[in-house]
Short mmCIF file of C-alpha atoms in Angstrom, two decimals:
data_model
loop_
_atom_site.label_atom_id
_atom_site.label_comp_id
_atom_site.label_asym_id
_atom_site.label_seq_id
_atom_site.Cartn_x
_atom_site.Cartn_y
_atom_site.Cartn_z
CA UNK A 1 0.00 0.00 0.00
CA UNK A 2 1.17 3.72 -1.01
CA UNK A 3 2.13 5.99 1.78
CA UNK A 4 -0.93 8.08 0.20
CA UNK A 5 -3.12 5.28 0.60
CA UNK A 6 -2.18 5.04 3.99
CA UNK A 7 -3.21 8.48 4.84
CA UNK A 8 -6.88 8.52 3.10
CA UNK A 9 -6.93 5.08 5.07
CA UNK A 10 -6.09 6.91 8.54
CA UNK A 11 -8.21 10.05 7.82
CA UNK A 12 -10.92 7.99 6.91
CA UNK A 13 -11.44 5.53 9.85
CA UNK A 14 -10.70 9.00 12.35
CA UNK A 15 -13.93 10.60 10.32
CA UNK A 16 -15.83 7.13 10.99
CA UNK A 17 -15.13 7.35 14.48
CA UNK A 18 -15.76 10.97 14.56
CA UNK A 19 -19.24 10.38 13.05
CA UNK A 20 -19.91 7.04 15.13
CA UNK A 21 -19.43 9.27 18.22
CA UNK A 22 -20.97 12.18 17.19
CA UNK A 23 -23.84 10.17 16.38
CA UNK A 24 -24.38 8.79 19.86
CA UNK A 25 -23.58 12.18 21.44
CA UNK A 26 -26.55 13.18 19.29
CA UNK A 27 -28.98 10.72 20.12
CA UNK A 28 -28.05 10.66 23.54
CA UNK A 29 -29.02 14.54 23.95
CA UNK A 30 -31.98 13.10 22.11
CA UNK A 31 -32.79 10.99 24.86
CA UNK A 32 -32.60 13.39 27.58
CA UNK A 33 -35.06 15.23 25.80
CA UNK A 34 -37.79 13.00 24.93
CA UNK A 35 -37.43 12.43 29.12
CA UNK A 36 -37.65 16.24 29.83
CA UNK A 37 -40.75 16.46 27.79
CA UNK A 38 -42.16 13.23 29.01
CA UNK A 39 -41.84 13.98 32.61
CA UNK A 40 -43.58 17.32 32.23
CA UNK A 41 -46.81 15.95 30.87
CA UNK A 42 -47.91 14.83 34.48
CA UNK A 43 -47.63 18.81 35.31
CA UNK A 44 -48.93 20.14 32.65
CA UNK A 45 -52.49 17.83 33.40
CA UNK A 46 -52.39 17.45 37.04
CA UNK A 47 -54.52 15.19 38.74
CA UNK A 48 -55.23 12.76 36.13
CA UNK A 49 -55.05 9.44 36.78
CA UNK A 50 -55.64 8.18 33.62
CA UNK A 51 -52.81 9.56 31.68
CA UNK A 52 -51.55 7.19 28.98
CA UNK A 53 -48.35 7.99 26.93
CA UNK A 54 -48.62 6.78 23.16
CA UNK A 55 -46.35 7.87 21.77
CA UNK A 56 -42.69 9.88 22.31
CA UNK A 57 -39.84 11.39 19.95
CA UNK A 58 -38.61 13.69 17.41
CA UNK A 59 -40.80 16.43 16.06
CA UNK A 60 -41.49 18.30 12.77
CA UNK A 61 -38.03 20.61 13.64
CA UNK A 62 -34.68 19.29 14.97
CA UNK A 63 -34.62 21.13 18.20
CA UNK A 64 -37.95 19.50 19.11
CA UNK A 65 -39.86 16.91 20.71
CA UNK A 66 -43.28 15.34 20.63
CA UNK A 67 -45.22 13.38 23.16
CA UNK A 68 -48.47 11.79 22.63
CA UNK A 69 -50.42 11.25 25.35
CA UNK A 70 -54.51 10.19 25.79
CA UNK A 71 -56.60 11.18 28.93
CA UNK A 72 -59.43 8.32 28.97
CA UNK A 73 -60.41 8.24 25.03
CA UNK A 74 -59.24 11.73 24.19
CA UNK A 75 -55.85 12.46 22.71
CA UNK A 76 -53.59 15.76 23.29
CA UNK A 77 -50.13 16.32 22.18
CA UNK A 78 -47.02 18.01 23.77
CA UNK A 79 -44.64 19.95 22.02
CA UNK A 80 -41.13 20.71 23.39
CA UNK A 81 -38.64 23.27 22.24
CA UNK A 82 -35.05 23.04 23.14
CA UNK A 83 -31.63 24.68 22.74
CA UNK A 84 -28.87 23.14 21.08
CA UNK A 85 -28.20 20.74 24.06
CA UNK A 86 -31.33 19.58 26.39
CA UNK A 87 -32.38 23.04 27.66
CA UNK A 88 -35.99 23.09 27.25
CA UNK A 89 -37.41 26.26 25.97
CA UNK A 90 -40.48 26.48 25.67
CA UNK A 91 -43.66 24.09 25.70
CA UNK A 92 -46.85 23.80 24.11
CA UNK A 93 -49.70 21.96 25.28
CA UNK A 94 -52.59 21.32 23.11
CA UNK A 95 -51.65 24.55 20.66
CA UNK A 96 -51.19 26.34 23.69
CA UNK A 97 -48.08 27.73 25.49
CA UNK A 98 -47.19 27.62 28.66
CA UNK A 99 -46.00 31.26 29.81
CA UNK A 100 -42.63 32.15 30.95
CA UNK A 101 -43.57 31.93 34.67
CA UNK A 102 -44.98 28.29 34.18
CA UNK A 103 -41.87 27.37 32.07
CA UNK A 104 -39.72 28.73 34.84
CA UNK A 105 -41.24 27.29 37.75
CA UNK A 106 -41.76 23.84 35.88
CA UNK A 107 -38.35 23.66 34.85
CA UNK A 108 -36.83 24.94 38.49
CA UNK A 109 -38.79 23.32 40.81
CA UNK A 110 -40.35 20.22 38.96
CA UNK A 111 -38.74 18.22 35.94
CA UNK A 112 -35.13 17.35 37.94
CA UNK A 113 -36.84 15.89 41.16
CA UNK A 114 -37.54 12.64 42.15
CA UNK A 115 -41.08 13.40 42.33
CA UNK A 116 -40.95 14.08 38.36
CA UNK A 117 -38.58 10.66 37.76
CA UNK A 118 -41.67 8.97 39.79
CA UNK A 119 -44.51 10.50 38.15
CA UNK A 120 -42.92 9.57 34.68
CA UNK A 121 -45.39 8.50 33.23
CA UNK A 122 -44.17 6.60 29.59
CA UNK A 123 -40.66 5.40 30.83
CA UNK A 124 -41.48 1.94 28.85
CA UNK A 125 -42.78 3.92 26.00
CA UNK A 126 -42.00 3.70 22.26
CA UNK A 127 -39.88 6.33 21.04
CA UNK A 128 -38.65 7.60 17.46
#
């Protein structure tokens, strides 16, 4: 093999592993925020005790996430903005956004407790 040959060789297994790693830093921020978004659906419909999730993943936009949840027969949707990492953002409930105060107080005093990690309610859920 050519010294040139070589060197494509090299550079081309460090971009694989570059990618390979990349790509599970990627879906791993991914994961974190399907959680986020998960875990605030208990919050966001308090008291009900028949919350089902159906469904939880990617949205229509990259920096978002969709859950799909049912209360008894009827169906609602979550949305979930976030940053370029896992910060969420903003939320939207039904078409409807949850103020800055809500978002704030959600975010400080809810979604990192245990009480949220308990109240998950879809951690056996499909995702995509």
């Amino acid at each position: 093999m050519t010294r040139r040959g070589a060197r494509g060789l090299l550079l081309a297994g460090a971009l694989g592993g570059f990618l390979v790693s990349l790509a599970a830093c990627e879906s791993a921020v991914q994961r974190q925020r399907v959680t986020l978004c998960r875990r605030a659906v208990p919050a966001l419909v308090p008291g009900e005790t028949d919350l089902r999730i159906l469904r939880a993943g990617s949205a229509s936009t990259a920096d978002s996430v969709r859950v799909d949840y049912a209360i008894g027969p009827r169906p609602h949707a979550a949305l979930c903005r976030f940053n370029a990492g896992a910060e969420l953002i903003g939320i939207t409930n039904d078409g409807i956004p949850l103020g800055g105060a809500a978002l704030y107080l959600l975010k400080r005093y809810y979604l990192d407790t245990p009480d949220a990690e308990a109240a998950d309610p879809g951690r056996a859920v499909r995702q995509n």
